[in-house]
Amino acid sequence: MSETTLPPRQQEYLAKAQGQQKWYSKRAQTNQNRGNVLGIIMLVTSTITGGLALVNVEGAIKSLGIATGVIGGINTIATGIDRQHRFKEIGNRYRITSEEIKGHIRLLEADLIDFVEFSRRYEATKKKDLELFKEDAEEMNVA
């Protein structure tokens, strides 16, 4: 089904759904990138902290202790941010929602579902995402 075969209001609705799908996709990528950066920071700082603990250079013990403390602090902060914001988990959810919406659009475009079924599925996907968002917000407020 091409957009031109839909009445104007349905074309507008489909365009909004396509925009929403792109938004979810972009948010998924952003959250995945943030989660990956934090993961790399945690890995590198953990490795360096462990390595510094093994170094025993006369006269550098104080400097090594300070460096170990600072790097360990960076690791703790990165771990806390990762746990608080759950970038990878949220990115995965955004990706799932994006792909669900994309699937609904493709079914409509292939004439495998009619517009009413498309809108029902699209709205159900948005509702499910909103419910998960509310659960996350409540969980974060409790924590």
Short mmCIF file of C-alpha atoms in Angstrom, two decimals:
data_model
loop_
_atom_site.label_atom_id
_atom_site.label_comp_id
_atom_site.label_asym_id
_atom_site.label_seq_id
_atom_site.Cartn_x
_atom_site.Cartn_y
_atom_site.Cartn_z
CA MET A 1 0.00 0.00 0.00
CA SER A 2 1.49 3.33 -0.93
CA GLU A 3 0.86 6.44 1.10
CA THR A 4 -0.91 7.99 -1.87
CA THR A 5 -3.69 5.38 -1.69
CA LEU A 6 -4.49 6.44 1.88
CA PRO A 7 -6.79 9.36 2.64
CA PRO A 8 -4.94 12.49 3.85
CA ARG A 9 -5.66 11.93 7.56
CA GLN A 10 -4.38 8.37 7.37
CA GLN A 11 -1.30 9.53 5.46
CA GLU A 12 -0.65 12.03 8.26
CA TYR A 13 -1.09 9.31 10.90
CA LEU A 14 1.28 6.99 9.03
CA ALA A 15 3.86 9.79 8.73
CA LYS A 16 3.66 10.33 12.51
CA ALA A 17 4.16 6.60 13.08
CA GLN A 18 7.20 6.64 10.78
CA GLY A 19 8.59 9.64 12.64
CA GLN A 20 8.00 7.90 15.96
CA GLN A 21 9.80 4.78 14.70
CA LYS A 22 12.81 6.89 13.69
CA TRP A 23 12.80 8.61 17.10
CA TYR A 24 12.84 5.24 18.90
CA SER A 25 15.64 4.03 16.64
CA LYS A 26 17.74 7.13 17.33
CA ARG A 27 17.14 6.88 21.10
CA ALA A 28 18.08 3.19 21.01
CA GLN A 29 21.39 3.99 19.33
CA THR A 30 22.14 6.87 21.72
CA ASN A 31 21.47 4.75 24.79
CA GLN A 32 23.48 1.82 23.43
CA ASN A 33 26.42 4.14 22.72
CA ARG A 34 26.29 5.60 26.24
CA GLY A 35 26.13 2.14 27.75
CA ASN A 36 29.06 0.97 25.63
CA VAL A 37 31.19 3.98 26.62
CA LEU A 38 30.47 3.40 30.31
CA GLY A 39 31.25 -0.29 29.89
CA ILE A 40 34.62 0.51 28.33
CA ILE A 41 35.40 3.01 31.10
CA MET A 42 34.56 0.41 33.75
CA LEU A 43 36.67 -2.25 32.04
CA VAL A 44 39.69 0.01 31.56
CA THR A 45 39.60 1.51 35.05
CA SER A 46 39.17 -1.90 36.68
CA THR A 47 42.11 -3.26 34.71
CA ILE A 48 44.33 -0.28 35.51
CA THR A 49 43.40 -0.36 39.20
CA GLY A 50 44.30 -4.04 39.39
CA GLY A 51 47.57 -3.45 37.56
CA LEU A 52 48.59 -0.53 39.76
CA ALA A 53 48.03 -2.63 42.85
CA LEU A 54 50.75 -4.99 41.61
CA VAL A 55 53.34 -2.26 41.02
CA ASN A 56 55.80 -1.86 43.88
CA VAL A 57 58.25 0.90 43.01
CA GLU A 58 60.26 2.41 45.85
CA GLY A 59 59.34 6.07 46.30
CA ALA A 60 56.29 5.88 44.05
CA ILE A 61 54.03 4.09 46.51
CA LYS A 62 52.23 7.29 47.54
CA SER A 63 51.68 8.37 43.93
CA LEU A 64 50.49 4.90 42.99
CA GLY A 65 48.11 4.89 45.94
CA ILE A 66 46.64 8.24 44.87
CA ALA A 67 46.37 7.11 41.24
CA THR A 68 44.73 3.86 42.29
CA GLY A 69 42.24 5.78 44.43
CA VAL A 70 41.38 8.24 41.66
CA ILE A 71 40.97 5.54 39.02
CA GLY A 72 38.94 3.42 41.43
CA GLY A 73 36.73 6.46 42.09
CA ILE A 74 36.19 6.96 38.36
CA ASN A 75 35.21 3.30 38.09
CA THR A 76 32.77 3.62 40.98
CA ILE A 77 31.16 6.71 39.42
CA ALA A 78 30.88 5.03 35.99
CA THR A 79 29.36 1.93 37.59
CA GLY A 80 26.86 4.06 39.52
CA ILE A 81 25.82 5.99 36.42
CA ASP A 82 25.43 2.75 34.49
CA ARG A 83 23.26 1.18 37.19
CA GLN A 84 21.17 4.30 37.71
CA HIS A 85 20.43 5.05 34.07
CA ARG A 86 20.55 1.51 32.62
CA PHE A 87 21.48 2.78 29.17
CA LYS A 88 21.86 -0.63 27.53
CA GLU A 89 18.60 -1.97 28.96
CA ILE A 90 16.66 1.10 27.92
CA GLY A 91 18.40 1.12 24.53
CA ASN A 92 17.30 -2.47 23.98
CA ARG A 93 13.72 -1.55 24.84
CA TYR A 94 13.77 1.39 22.44
CA ARG A 95 15.18 -0.90 19.74
CA ILE A 96 12.40 -3.46 20.30
CA THR A 97 9.72 -0.76 20.12
CA SER A 98 11.31 0.73 16.99
CA GLU A 99 11.37 -2.66 15.28
CA GLU A 100 7.77 -3.41 16.29
CA ILE A 101 6.57 -0.13 14.79
CA LYS A 102 8.65 -0.75 11.67
CA GLY A 103 7.04 -4.18 11.36
CA HIS A 104 3.54 -2.70 11.60
CA ILE A 105 4.40 -0.16 8.89
CA ARG A 106 5.79 -2.86 6.60
CA LEU A 107 2.69 -5.02 7.04
CA LEU A 108 0.52 -2.06 6.08
CA GLU A 109 2.70 -1.19 3.08
CA ALA A 110 2.59 -4.81 1.89
CA ASP A 111 -1.23 -4.82 2.18
CA LEU A 112 -1.06 -7.65 4.71
CA ILE A 113 -3.11 -5.64 7.21
CA ASP A 114 -5.62 -2.85 6.74
CA PHE A 115 -5.24 0.62 8.20
CA VAL A 116 -7.50 -0.09 11.18
CA GLU A 117 -5.38 -3.10 12.17
CA PHE A 118 -2.22 -1.06 11.65
CA SER A 119 -3.44 1.70 13.95
CA ARG A 120 -4.58 -0.85 16.56
CA ARG A 121 -1.15 -2.51 16.58
CA TYR A 122 0.72 0.79 16.56
CA GLU A 123 -1.30 2.17 19.48
CA ALA A 124 -0.83 -1.09 21.43
CA THR A 125 2.93 -0.84 20.94
CA LYS A 126 2.98 2.76 22.15
CA LYS A 127 0.78 1.86 25.14
CA LYS A 128 3.08 -1.02 26.11
CA ASP A 129 6.13 1.27 25.91
CA LEU A 130 4.40 3.92 28.02
CA GLU A 131 3.53 1.33 30.68
CA LEU A 132 7.17 0.19 30.82
CA PHE A 133 8.28 3.82 31.07
CA LYS A 134 5.92 4.39 34.02
CA GLU A 135 7.23 1.25 35.75
CA ASP A 136 10.80 2.48 35.29
CA ALA A 137 9.93 5.93 36.62
CA GLU A 138 8.28 4.44 39.70
CA GLU A 139 11.24 2.11 40.26
CA MET A 140 13.71 4.99 40.00
CA ASN A 141 11.70 7.11 42.44
CA VAL A 142 11.61 4.28 44.97
CA ALA A 143 15.33 3.54 44.69
#
